[in-house]
C-alpha atoms as a printed R data frame, in Angstrom:
    type eleno elety resid chain resno       x       y       z
1   ATOM     1    CA   MET     A     1  -8.903 -28.826  11.790
2   ATOM     2    CA   ILE     A     2  -9.139 -24.966  12.027
3   ATOM     3    CA   ASN     A     3  -6.642 -22.653  13.852
4   ATOM     4    CA   ASP     A     4  -7.050 -20.648  16.723
5   ATOM     5    CA   ASP     A     5  -7.274 -17.421  14.733
6   ATOM     6    CA   GLU     A     6  -9.947 -19.202  12.385
7   ATOM     7    CA   LYS     A     7 -12.200 -20.315  15.963
8   ATOM     8    CA   ARG     A     8 -11.554 -16.781  16.679
9   ATOM     9    CA   VAL     A     9 -13.232 -15.014  13.951
10  ATOM    10    CA   LEU     A    10 -16.440 -17.304  14.005
11  ATOM    11    CA   GLU     A    11 -16.509 -16.990  17.529
12  ATOM    12    CA   LEU     A    12 -16.503 -13.348  17.216
13  ATOM    13    CA   ALA     A    13 -18.978 -13.671  14.990
14  ATOM    14    CA   ALA     A    14 -21.245 -15.994  17.247
15  ATOM    15    CA   GLU     A    15 -21.505 -13.303  19.811
16  ATOM    16    CA   ILE     A    16 -23.529 -11.232  17.280
17  ATOM    17    CA   ASP     A    17 -26.623 -11.109  19.238
18  ATOM    18    CA   ALA     A    18 -30.355  -9.579  18.169
19  ATOM    19    CA   PRO     A    19 -31.276  -6.383  17.764
20  ATOM    20    CA   ASP     A    20 -33.474  -5.271  20.763
21  ATOM    21    CA   GLN     A    21 -37.336  -6.034  20.265
22  ATOM    22    CA   ALA     A    22 -38.305  -4.324  23.642
23  ATOM    23    CA   ALA     A    23 -36.937  -0.919  22.254
24  ATOM    24    CA   MET     A    24 -38.044  -1.211  18.638
25  ATOM    25    CA   ASP     A    25 -41.801  -1.964  19.419
26  ATOM    26    CA   ALA     A    26 -41.589   1.394  21.833
27  ATOM    27    CA   ALA     A    27 -40.371   2.856  18.645
28  ATOM    28    CA   ALA     A    28 -42.836   1.773  16.483
29  ATOM    29    CA   GLU     A    29 -45.295   3.455  19.069
30  ATOM    30    CA   ARG     A    30 -44.092   6.783  19.352
31  ATOM    31    CA   GLN     A    31 -43.869   7.031  15.815
32  ATOM    32    CA   SER     A    32 -48.246   6.196  15.489
33  ATOM    33    CA   ASN     A    33 -48.743   9.237  18.188
34  ATOM    34    CA   LEU     A    34 -46.272  11.940  16.887
35  ATOM    35    CA   ALA     A    35 -47.551  14.603  15.447
36  ATOM    36    CA   LYS     A    36 -48.596  13.403  11.712
37  ATOM    37    CA   VAL     A    37 -50.271  10.717  10.224
38  ATOM    38    CA   PRO     A    38 -49.154   7.153  11.150
39  ATOM    39    CA   GLY     A    39 -45.985   6.371   7.876
40  ATOM    40    CA   SER     A    40 -46.252   9.778   6.776
41  ATOM    41    CA   LEU     A    41 -42.623   9.776   6.964
42  ATOM    42    CA   GLY     A    42 -42.107   6.988   4.904
43  ATOM    43    CA   LYS     A    43 -39.157   4.511   5.038
44  ATOM    44    CA   LEU     A    44 -37.374   7.719   7.812
45  ATOM    45    CA   GLU     A    45 -39.993   5.676  10.483
46  ATOM    46    CA   ASP     A    46 -38.520   2.515   8.868
47  ATOM    47    CA   MET     A    47 -35.006   4.108   9.497
48  ATOM    48    CA   SER     A    48 -35.549   4.879  13.098
49  ATOM    49    CA   ILE     A    49 -37.533   2.592  14.435
50  ATOM    50    CA   LYS     A    50 -33.954   0.033  13.181
51  ATOM    51    CA   MET     A    51 -32.039   2.152  14.904
52  ATOM    52    CA   ALA     A    52 -33.692   1.796  17.953
53  ATOM    53    CA   GLY     A    53 -33.225  -2.345  17.792
54  ATOM    54    CA   ILE     A    54 -29.555  -1.547  16.770
55  ATOM    55    CA   THR     A    55 -29.234   0.662  20.044
56  ATOM    56    CA   GLY     A    56 -31.529  -0.233  22.443
57  ATOM    57    CA   ASN     A    57 -32.292   3.645  22.683
58  ATOM    58    CA   VAL     A    58 -36.267   5.063  21.063
59  ATOM    59    CA   THR     A    59 -34.341   8.350  21.453
60  ATOM    60    CA   GLY     A    60 -31.422   9.928  21.922
61  ATOM    61    CA   ASN     A    61 -29.869   7.785  19.014
62  ATOM    62    CA   ASP     A    62 -26.483  10.803  18.636
63  ATOM    63    CA   LEU     A    63 -25.315   9.892  15.504
64  ATOM    64    CA   LYS     A    64 -22.541  12.883  14.937
65  ATOM    65    CA   LYS     A    65 -19.051  11.223  16.027
66  ATOM    66    CA   GLN     A    66 -19.583   9.376  11.619
67  ATOM    67    CA   CYS     A    67 -16.787   7.279  10.191
68  ATOM    68    CA   VAL     A    68 -16.425   5.955   6.723
69  ATOM    69    CA   ALA     A    69 -13.414   2.796   6.738
70  ATOM    70    CA   ILE     A    70 -12.304   2.389   3.683
71  ATOM    71    CA   PHE     A    71  -9.904  -1.130   2.393
72  ATOM    72    CA   SER     A    72  -7.692  -0.855   0.176
73  ATOM    73    CA   ALA     A    73  -5.543  -3.892  -1.938
74  ATOM    74    CA   ASP     A    74  -4.809  -4.564  -5.557
75  ATOM    75    CA   ASN     A    75  -5.737  -7.769  -7.430
76  ATOM    76    CA   GLY     A    76  -3.959 -10.103  -9.447
77  ATOM    77    CA   VAL     A    77  -6.949 -10.359 -11.204
78  ATOM    78    CA   VAL     A    78  -6.541  -7.438 -13.606
79  ATOM    79    CA   ALA     A    79  -3.313  -9.382 -14.941
80  ATOM    80    CA   GLU     A    80  -6.279 -10.852 -17.288
81  ATOM    81    CA   GLY     A    81  -7.510  -7.782 -18.916
82  ATOM    82    CA   VAL     A    82 -10.909  -7.482 -16.629
83  ATOM    83    CA   ALA     A    83  -9.579  -3.646 -15.572
84  ATOM    84    CA   SER     A    84 -10.148  -0.659 -17.392
85  ATOM    85    CA   ALA     A    85  -7.917   1.212 -15.061
86  ATOM    86    CA   PRO     A    86  -4.348   0.802 -14.040
87  ATOM    87    CA   GLN     A    87  -3.097  -0.446 -11.229
88  ATOM    88    CA   SER     A    88  -1.666   2.418 -10.145
89  ATOM    89    CA   VAL     A    89  -5.174   4.047  -9.132
90  ATOM    90    CA   THR     A    90  -5.072   1.533  -6.429
91  ATOM    91    CA   GLN     A    91  -2.176   3.574  -5.038
92  ATOM    92    CA   SER     A    92  -2.502   6.934  -6.180
93  ATOM    93    CA   GLN     A    93  -6.525   6.708  -4.288
94  ATOM    94    CA   THR     A    94  -5.292   5.443  -1.328
95  ATOM    95    CA   ILE     A    95  -3.047   8.118  -0.664
96  ATOM    96    CA   ASN     A    96  -5.187  10.500  -1.751
97  ATOM    97    CA   PHE     A    97  -8.341   9.783   0.865
98  ATOM    98    CA   THR     A    98  -5.326  11.255   3.156
99  ATOM    99    CA   ARG     A    99  -5.766  14.680   0.993
100 ATOM   100    CA   ARG     A   100  -8.832  15.081   1.587
101 ATOM   101    CA   ILE     A   101  -9.759  15.089  -2.211
102 ATOM   102    CA   THR     A   102 -11.239  11.897  -3.396
103 ATOM   103    CA   GLY     A   103 -15.812  10.989  -3.207
104 ATOM   104    CA   VAL     A   104 -16.416  10.361  -0.308
105 ATOM   105    CA   SER     A   105 -13.142  11.946   1.108
106 ATOM   106    CA   SER     A   106 -13.811  14.932   0.084
107 ATOM   107    CA   GLN     A   107 -17.548  14.740   1.540
108 ATOM   108    CA   ALA     A   108 -15.690  13.795   4.698
109 ATOM   109    CA   LYS     A   109 -13.968  16.931   5.057
110 ATOM   110    CA   TYR     A   110 -17.343  19.303   3.713
111 ATOM   111    CA   PHE     A   111 -18.983  16.855   6.534
112 ATOM   112    CA   GLY     A   112 -16.103  16.544   8.752
113 ATOM   113    CA   ILE     A   113 -16.596  12.888   8.598
114 ATOM   114    CA   ASP     A   114 -13.148  10.542  10.337
115 ATOM   115    CA   LEU     A   115 -11.931   8.436   7.584
116 ATOM   116    CA   LEU     A   116  -9.753   5.110   8.324
117 ATOM   117    CA   VAL     A   117  -7.867   4.188   5.543
118 ATOM   118    CA   VAL     A   118  -6.067   1.022   5.605
119 ATOM   119    CA   ASP     A   119  -3.365  -0.867   2.686
120 ATOM   120    CA   MET     A   120  -4.436  -4.046   3.147
121 ATOM   121    CA   GLY     A   121  -2.379  -4.430   0.081
122 ATOM   122    CA   ASN     A   122  -1.680  -2.107  -2.566
123 ATOM   123    CA   ALA     A   123   1.055  -3.819  -5.087
124 ATOM   124    CA   LEU     A   124   2.876  -0.536  -5.548
125 ATOM   125    CA   PRO     A   125   4.588   1.595  -2.012
126 ATOM   126    CA   ILE     A   126   2.815   3.983  -0.014
127 ATOM   127    CA   PRO     A   127   5.314   6.493   1.563
128 ATOM   128    CA   GLU     A   128   6.199   5.635   4.607
129 ATOM   129    CA   GLU     A   129   5.677   8.508   5.879
130 ATOM   130    CA   LEU     A   130   1.858   8.561   5.126
131 ATOM   131    CA   TYR     A   131   1.765   5.164   7.082
132 ATOM   132    CA   THR     A   132   0.693   4.286  10.769
133 ATOM   133    CA   ASP     A   133   0.865   1.312  12.361
134 ATOM   134    CA   SER     A   134  -1.997   1.783  15.316
135 ATOM   135    CA   MET     A   135  -6.073   2.619  14.083
136 ATOM   136    CA   LEU     A   136  -6.183   5.067  17.080
137 ATOM   137    CA   THR     A   137  -4.246   8.232  17.682
138 ATOM   138    CA   PRO     A   138  -2.816   8.790  21.218
139 ATOM   139    CA   GLU     A   139  -6.012  10.699  22.270
140 ATOM   140    CA   GLY     A   140  -7.808   7.674  20.903
141 ATOM   141    CA   GLY     A   141  -9.568   9.567  17.850
142 ATOM   142    CA   ILE     A   142  -9.086   8.142  14.597
143 ATOM   143    CA   PRO     A   143  -5.207   8.551  12.723
144 ATOM   144    CA   VAL     A   144  -5.156  10.692   9.131
145 ATOM   145    CA   GLN     A   145  -2.282   8.564   7.944
146 ATOM   146    CA   ILE     A   146  -2.832   5.441   6.734
147 ATOM   147    CA   VAL     A   147  -2.646   1.798   8.432
148 ATOM   148    CA   ASN     A   148  -0.121  -0.617   7.329
149 ATOM   149    CA   ARG     A   149  -2.088  -4.112   7.463
150 ATOM   150    CA   GLN     A   150  -0.385  -5.561   4.119
151 ATOM   151    CA   LEU     A   151  -1.212  -8.731   3.604
152 ATOM   152    CA   GLY     A   152   0.860  -9.261   0.190
153 ATOM   153    CA   LYS     A   153   1.961  -6.872  -2.965
154 ATOM   154    CA   GLY     A   154  -1.665  -7.607  -4.297
155 ATOM   155    CA   THR     A   155  -3.538 -10.847  -4.068
156 ATOM   156    CA   LYS     A   156  -2.822 -14.113  -7.177
157 ATOM   157    CA   ASP     A   157  -4.354 -13.908  -9.981
158 ATOM   158    CA   LEU     A   158  -6.981 -15.466  -9.031
159 ATOM   159    CA   ALA     A   159  -8.707 -16.916 -12.808
160 ATOM   160    CA   LYS     A   160  -4.739 -19.105 -12.125
161 ATOM   161    CA   GLU     A   161  -5.164 -19.702  -8.878
162 ATOM   162    CA   PRO     A   162  -6.675 -19.251  -5.364
163 ATOM   163    CA   ALA     A   163  -6.173 -15.246  -4.491
164 ATOM   164    CA   MET     A   164  -4.547 -15.915  -1.336
165 ATOM   165    CA   THR     A   165  -3.996 -18.232   1.514
166 ATOM   166    CA   ARG     A   166  -6.948 -19.255   3.929
167 ATOM   167    CA   VAL     A   167  -4.488 -17.831   6.678
168 ATOM   168    CA   GLN     A   168  -4.586 -14.480   4.724
169 ATOM   169    CA   ALA     A   169  -7.901 -14.806   4.439
170 ATOM   170    CA   VAL     A   170  -8.546 -15.238   8.149
171 ATOM   171    CA   GLN     A   171  -6.337 -12.336   9.139
172 ATOM   172    CA   GLY     A   172  -7.989  -9.428   6.585
173 ATOM   173    CA   LEU     A   173 -10.843 -10.947   8.247
174 ATOM   174    CA   LEU     A   174  -9.703 -10.199  11.857
175 ATOM   175    CA   THR     A   175  -8.075  -6.763  10.524
176 ATOM   176    CA   GLY     A   176 -12.344  -5.658   9.892
177 ATOM   177    CA   PHE     A   177 -13.072  -7.018  13.664
178 ATOM   178    CA   GLU     A   178 -10.035  -4.895  14.381
179 ATOM   179    CA   ALA     A   179 -11.288  -1.334  12.664
180 ATOM   180    CA   ALA     A   180 -15.212  -1.906  13.649
181 ATOM   181    CA   ASP     A   181 -12.937  -2.366  17.416
182 ATOM   182    CA   ALA     A   182 -11.271   0.664  17.356
183 ATOM   183    CA   MET     A   183 -14.094   3.082  15.969
184 ATOM   184    CA   LYS     A   184 -15.987   1.710  18.982
185 ATOM   185    CA   LYS     A   185 -13.432   3.010  21.224
186 ATOM   186    CA   ALA     A   186 -13.295   6.426  19.164
187 ATOM   187    CA   GLY     A   187 -17.236   6.744  20.066
188 ATOM   188    CA   VAL     A   188 -18.056   5.951  16.451
189 ATOM   189    CA   GLN     A   189 -21.316   6.250  16.915
190 ATOM   190    CA   LEU     A   190 -22.495   5.935  12.843
191 ATOM   191    CA   CYS     A   191 -19.821   3.932   9.914
192 ATOM   192    CA   GLY     A   192 -19.961   3.274   6.702
193 ATOM   193    CA   ILE     A   193 -17.704   0.612   4.756
194 ATOM   194    CA   GLY     A   194 -15.555   1.676   1.410
195 ATOM   195    CA   GLU     A   195 -12.892   0.196  -0.365
196 ATOM   196    CA   MET     A   196 -10.401   1.136  -2.714
197 ATOM   197    CA   GLY     A   197  -8.983  -1.390  -5.431
198 ATOM   198    CA   ILE     A   198  -8.701  -2.043  -9.102
199 ATOM   199    CA   GLY     A   199 -10.269  -4.918 -10.028
200 ATOM   200    CA   ASN     A   200 -12.504  -5.434  -7.197
201 ATOM   201    CA   THR     A   201 -15.674  -5.261  -9.011
202 ATOM   202    CA   THR     A   202 -14.105  -8.460 -10.955
203 ATOM   203    CA   THR     A   203 -13.605 -10.053  -6.862
204 ATOM   204    CA   SER     A   204 -16.940  -8.982  -5.974
205 ATOM   205    CA   SER     A   205 -18.310 -10.765  -9.288
206 ATOM   206    CA   CYS     A   206 -17.488 -14.272  -8.837
207 ATOM   207    CA   LEU     A   207 -17.760 -14.419  -4.717
208 ATOM   208    CA   LEU     A   208 -21.930 -13.871  -5.227
209 ATOM   209    CA   GLU     A   209 -21.374 -16.005  -8.351
210 ATOM   210    CA   ALA     A   210 -20.400 -18.807  -5.171
211 ATOM   211    CA   LEU     A   211 -23.007 -17.506  -3.178
212 ATOM   212    CA   THR     A   212 -25.901 -17.203  -4.965
213 ATOM   213    CA   GLY     A   213 -25.076 -19.794  -8.524
214 ATOM   214    CA   ILE     A   214 -26.797 -17.023 -10.697
215 ATOM   215    CA   GLY     A   215 -24.685 -17.220 -14.060
216 ATOM   216    CA   ALA     A   216 -21.673 -14.842 -14.520
217 ATOM   217    CA   GLU     A   217 -23.556 -12.490 -17.775
218 ATOM   218    CA   ASP     A   218 -26.248 -11.847 -14.641
219 ATOM   219    CA   LEU     A   219 -24.101 -10.212 -12.627
220 ATOM   220    CA   VAL     A   220 -20.871  -8.833 -13.714
221 ATOM   221    CA   GLY     A   221 -20.721  -4.994 -15.080
222 ATOM   222    CA   ARG     A   222 -18.160  -2.408 -16.876
223 ATOM   223    CA   GLY     A   223 -17.036  -1.686 -14.222
224 ATOM   224    CA   GLY     A   224 -15.314   1.396 -14.499
225 ATOM   225    CA   GLY     A   225 -15.623   1.136 -17.534
226 ATOM   226    CA   LEU     A   226 -14.440  -1.914 -19.467
227 ATOM   227    CA   ASN     A   227 -14.747  -2.337 -23.617
228 ATOM   228    CA   ASN     A   228 -16.206  -5.332 -25.462
229 ATOM   229    CA   GLU     A   229 -13.164  -7.261 -25.201
230 ATOM   230    CA   GLY     A   230 -12.446  -6.648 -21.076
231 ATOM   231    CA   LEU     A   231 -16.126  -7.351 -20.962
232 ATOM   232    CA   ALA     A   232 -16.189 -10.809 -22.326
233 ATOM   233    CA   ALA     A   233 -12.910 -11.912 -20.824
234 ATOM   234    CA   LYS     A   234 -14.042 -10.641 -17.570
235 ATOM   235    CA   ILE     A   235 -17.429 -12.618 -17.523
236 ATOM   236    CA   LYS     A   236 -15.804 -15.709 -18.488
237 ATOM   237    CA   ILE     A   237 -13.089 -15.734 -15.381
238 ATOM   238    CA   VAL     A   238 -16.402 -15.260 -13.201
239 ATOM   239    CA   GLY     A   239 -18.205 -17.995 -14.562
240 ATOM   240    CA   GLU     A   240 -15.080 -20.265 -14.253
241 ATOM   241    CA   ALA     A   241 -13.926 -19.313 -10.943
242 ATOM   242    CA   GLY     A   242 -17.259 -18.545  -9.476
243 ATOM   243    CA   MET     A   243 -18.378 -21.913 -10.308
244 ATOM   244    CA   ARG     A   244 -14.917 -24.020  -8.854
245 ATOM   245    CA   CYS     A   245 -16.113 -22.008  -5.379
246 ATOM   246    CA   ARG     A   246 -19.946 -23.208  -4.955
247 ATOM   247    CA   ASP     A   247 -19.415 -25.829  -2.398
248 ATOM   248    CA   MET     A   248 -16.670 -24.040  -0.748
249 ATOM   249    CA   ASP     A   249 -17.511 -22.274   3.226
250 ATOM   250    CA   PRO     A   250 -16.942 -18.178   3.498
251 ATOM   251    CA   ILE     A   251 -13.787 -18.926   4.117
252 ATOM   252    CA   ASP     A   252 -12.139 -20.610   1.144
253 ATOM   253    CA   LYS     A   253 -14.586 -18.568  -0.837
254 ATOM   254    CA   LEU     A   254 -13.199 -15.334   0.188
255 ATOM   255    CA   ALA     A   255  -9.112 -16.679   0.354
256 ATOM   256    CA   ASN     A   256 -10.151 -18.333  -3.679
257 ATOM   257    CA   VAL     A   257 -11.904 -15.569  -5.553
258 ATOM   258    CA   GLY     A   258 -11.862 -12.910  -3.634
259 ATOM   259    CA   GLY     A   259  -9.697  -9.357  -2.302
260 ATOM   260    CA   PHE     A   260  -7.675  -8.311   1.093
261 ATOM   261    CA   ASP     A   261 -10.391  -5.385   1.030
262 ATOM   262    CA   ILE     A   262 -13.459  -7.974   1.289
263 ATOM   263    CA   CYS     A   263 -12.134  -9.779   3.444
264 ATOM   264    CA   ALA     A   264 -11.466  -6.914   5.563
265 ATOM   265    CA   MET     A   265 -14.707  -5.202   5.005
266 ATOM   266    CA   THR     A   266 -16.838  -8.340   5.937
267 ATOM   267    CA   GLY     A   267 -14.996  -8.733   9.434
268 ATOM   268    CA   CYS     A   268 -16.074  -5.205   9.559
269 ATOM   269    CA   PHE     A   269 -19.265  -5.172   9.108
270 ATOM   270    CA   LEU     A   270 -19.352  -8.421  11.006
271 ATOM   271    CA   GLY     A   271 -17.218  -6.362  13.916
272 ATOM   272    CA   CYS     A   272 -20.191  -3.571  14.073
273 ATOM   273    CA   ALA     A   273 -22.899  -5.977  14.288
274 ATOM   274    CA   ARG     A   274 -20.639  -7.034  16.686
275 ATOM   275    CA   ASN     A   275 -19.888  -3.354  18.945
276 ATOM   276    CA   HIS     A   276 -23.882  -2.610  18.328
277 ATOM   277    CA   ILE     A   277 -22.570   0.279  16.143
278 ATOM   278    CA   PRO     A   278 -24.740   0.752  12.913
279 ATOM   279    CA   VAL     A   279 -23.189   0.504   9.542
280 ATOM   280    CA   VAL     A   280 -23.815   1.922   6.007
281 ATOM   281    CA   ILE     A   281 -23.045  -0.017   2.820
282 ATOM   282    CA   ASP     A   282 -21.537   1.824  -0.049
283 ATOM   283    CA   GLY     A   283 -22.111  -0.164  -3.575
284 ATOM   284    CA   PHE     A   284 -21.348  -2.901  -5.211
285 ATOM   285    CA   ILE     A   285 -18.123  -4.390  -3.564
286 ATOM   286    CA   SER     A   286 -19.179  -3.381  -0.619
287 ATOM   287    CA   ILE     A   287 -22.549  -5.371  -1.169
288 ATOM   288    CA   THR     A   288 -20.832  -7.902  -1.813
289 ATOM   289    CA   ALA     A   289 -19.027  -7.927   1.694
290 ATOM   290    CA   ALA     A   290 -22.391  -7.316   3.469
291 ATOM   291    CA   CYS     A   291 -23.550 -10.484   1.988
292 ATOM   292    CA   MET     A   292 -19.933 -12.336   3.037
293 ATOM   293    CA   ALA     A   293 -20.341 -11.407   6.531
294 ATOM   294    CA   ARG     A   294 -24.212 -12.638   6.688
295 ATOM   295    CA   GLU     A   295 -22.581 -16.082   5.586
296 ATOM   296    CA   PHE     A   296 -20.718 -15.517   9.260
297 ATOM   297    CA   ASN     A   297 -24.213 -14.862  10.951
298 ATOM   298    CA   PRO     A   298 -27.322 -13.534   9.774
299 ATOM   299    CA   LEU     A   299 -28.345 -11.413  12.242
300 ATOM   300    CA   VAL     A   300 -26.156  -9.310  11.374
301 ATOM   301    CA   THR     A   301 -28.447  -8.057   8.398
302 ATOM   302    CA   ASN     A   302 -30.034  -6.220  11.384
303 ATOM   303    CA   TYR     A   303 -26.995  -3.359  11.534
304 ATOM   304    CA   MET     A   304 -27.237  -2.515   8.113
305 ATOM   305    CA   PHE     A   305 -28.494   0.411   6.370
306 ATOM   306    CA   ALA     A   306 -28.534   0.614   2.510
307 ATOM   307    CA   SER     A   307 -26.655   3.608   0.901
308 ATOM   308    CA   HIS     A   308 -27.444   3.754  -3.211
309 ATOM   309    CA   LYS     A   309 -28.630   1.569  -5.507
310 ATOM   310    CA   SER     A   310 -25.385   1.056  -7.564
311 ATOM   311    CA   THR     A   311 -25.768   1.069 -11.355
312 ATOM   312    CA   GLU     A   312 -23.336  -2.459 -11.779
313 ATOM   313    CA   ILE     A   313 -25.780  -5.046 -12.390
314 ATOM   314    CA   GLY     A   314 -25.132  -7.586  -9.783
315 ATOM   315    CA   TYR     A   315 -26.435  -4.952  -7.401
316 ATOM   316    CA   VAL     A   316 -30.002  -5.852  -7.196
317 ATOM   317    CA   ALA     A   317 -28.947  -9.760  -6.441
318 ATOM   318    CA   ALA     A   318 -26.580  -8.951  -3.724
319 ATOM   319    CA   MET     A   319 -29.594  -6.780  -2.118
320 ATOM   320    CA   ASP     A   320 -32.164  -9.427  -2.953
321 ATOM   321    CA   ARG     A   321 -29.400 -11.769  -0.557
322 ATOM   322    CA   LEU     A   322 -29.748  -9.239   1.416
323 ATOM   323    CA   GLY     A   323 -33.562  -8.457   2.418
324 ATOM   324    CA   LEU     A   324 -32.656  -5.081   2.199
325 ATOM   325    CA   ALA     A   325 -33.860  -1.900   0.017
326 ATOM   326    CA   PRO     A   326 -31.246   1.367  -0.807
327 ATOM   327    CA   MET     A   327 -32.384   4.379   0.342
328 ATOM   328    CA   PHE     A   328 -31.550   6.448  -2.882
329 ATOM   329    CA   ASP     A   329 -30.940   6.148  -6.618
330 ATOM   330    CA   LEU     A   330 -28.753   8.350  -7.643
331 ATOM   331    CA   GLY     A   331 -26.703   6.576 -11.158
332 ATOM   332    CA   MET     A   332 -23.465   6.429  -8.644
333 ATOM   333    CA   ARG     A   333 -21.146   3.608  -9.293
334 ATOM   334    CA   LEU     A   334 -17.991   5.280  -7.940
335 ATOM   335    CA   GLY     A   335 -17.030   3.206  -5.124
336 ATOM   336    CA   GLU     A   336 -14.933   4.227  -1.926
337 ATOM   337    CA   GLY     A   337 -17.419   4.863   0.089
338 ATOM   338    CA   SER     A   338 -19.024   7.516  -1.138
339 ATOM   339    CA   GLY     A   339 -22.320   6.638  -0.700
340 ATOM   340    CA   CYS     A   340 -22.105   6.486   2.845
341 ATOM   341    CA   PRO     A   341 -21.856  10.306   3.967
342 ATOM   342    CA   ILE     A   342 -25.452  11.354   2.136
343 ATOM   343    CA   ALA     A   343 -27.108   7.923   3.332
344 ATOM   344    CA   PHE     A   344 -25.773   9.824   7.105
345 ATOM   345    CA   LYS     A   345 -27.857  12.455   7.073
346 ATOM   346    CA   ILE     A   346 -30.722  10.403   5.920
347 ATOM   347    CA   LEU     A   347 -30.438   8.891   8.847
348 ATOM   348    CA   GLU     A   348 -29.483  11.981  11.060
349 ATOM   349    CA   ALA     A   349 -32.774  13.119  10.022
350 ATOM   350    CA   ALA     A   350 -35.540   9.901  11.004
351 ATOM   351    CA   CYS     A   351 -33.436  10.221  14.433
352 ATOM   352    CA   ALA     A   352 -34.211  13.882  14.342
353 ATOM   353    CA   THR     A   353 -38.343  13.586  13.803
354 ATOM   354    CA   MET     A   354 -37.993  10.699  16.466
355 ATOM   355    CA   ASP     A   355 -36.181  12.539  19.199
356 ATOM   356    CA   LEU     A   356 -37.380  16.683  18.220
357 ATOM   357    CA   MET     A   357 -41.193  16.042  16.669
358 ATOM   358    CA   LYS     A   358 -43.830  16.204  19.458
359 ATOM   359    CA   THR     A   359 -46.599  13.620  19.686
360 ATOM   360    CA   LEU     A   360 -50.499  14.568  19.183
361 ATOM   361    CA   ALA     A   361 -50.975  15.171  22.608
362 ATOM   362    CA   GLU     A   362 -47.840  16.948  23.697
363 ATOM   363    CA   GLY     A   363 -48.812  19.172  20.135
364 ATOM   364    CA   SER     A   364 -52.498  19.359  22.016
365 ATOM   365    CA   ILE     A   365 -54.212  17.847  18.961
366 ATOM   366    CA   ASP     A   366 -56.989  16.170  19.102
367 ATOM   367    CA   ASP     A   367 -56.385  12.943  16.762
368 ATOM   368    CA   GLY     A   368 -59.963  11.676  16.757
369 ATOM   369    CA   TYR     A   369 -60.047  12.641  13.885
370 ATOM   370    CA   LEU     A   370 -57.615   9.951  12.980
371 ATOM   371    CA   ASP     A   371 -59.935   6.666  14.862
372 ATOM   372    CA   GLU     A   372 -61.180   6.512  11.199
373 ATOM   373    CA   ILE     A   373 -58.412   6.065   9.226
374 ATOM   374    CA   ARG     A   374 -56.529   3.926  11.821
375 ATOM   375    CA   LYS     A   375 -59.571   1.374  12.024
376 ATOM   376    CA   GLY     A   376 -59.846   1.080   7.842
377 ATOM   377    CA   ASN     A   377 -55.684   0.480   8.260
378 ATOM   378    CA   PHE     A   378 -55.619   3.917   5.353
379 ATOM   379    CA   PHE     A   379 -52.524   5.015   5.951
């Protein structure tokens, strides 16, 4: 029998509805009549049509208010030698997000993008003065401090025991929904989801193995630069841990081999879709959380846009499972949400063309020359 919190997670996930098909049809019609050869803006056209389905608006999709939600936590599996960096990096980078000196936060500072940084379970202490208990400022904005939602001082070693309890996994999911609700209240029009947590390429690989049944050797990469010995240990752990979770429900999968960060990210993807906020996937850990969100409600993918193609080898399997395609390939593999600000600008461009381009008729262009092209579908 499920408890009230589990019931709440399932109810919230079930509230995600299908995109607005009428708006998408109208957007596609407008794209076919803009002053260009139909289809000539490629994926930008597809993005603008998908955006119409999310918001219900063909034009007027202002995406200027943007935020990257970053969930930070440590993972006990690092005790098995599966990470090249020490756990202290999780703590340092979580703090550095507030200083706007990391990969994603430097972009956020440059572009004027908010960061919602949430500590889900750092193993090492964060200075109390950097914490806040609220995901919104008194004025209703996104705080610059770190939101304290710790579920523990990192997870347990998943190679030896479940990473967390089912109760903790559910609380992580609910924290993700809370973050999405906070961004909605703050007026965020476009969200990205990132993370910070040494060892979370291992937890992500375990979850993907459990979801897809693909062998660990085809999912596991070197993460932040793992040596050969560490890679071999990582492949062994992922294979064994993923296999034992294959028949579990999504919450038990998260509890057994996930991380506090991935639980919250999963809830945030679901929460953004529930709130009709378009949401951008970052790299490998982010796309694994997106795959987990799909397990709760497949409609969630209608609200997702994939940013960059990660160099982690398991990324392709995750993308295939979602049925999406990345916007760009810059050889990125940092994490943090660092692909999201770049994707935000591409999505802005897609909506700008839908809003500001004129139709052939409005531009006084005789479109008769397109008749043969349209008839033969020679686009």
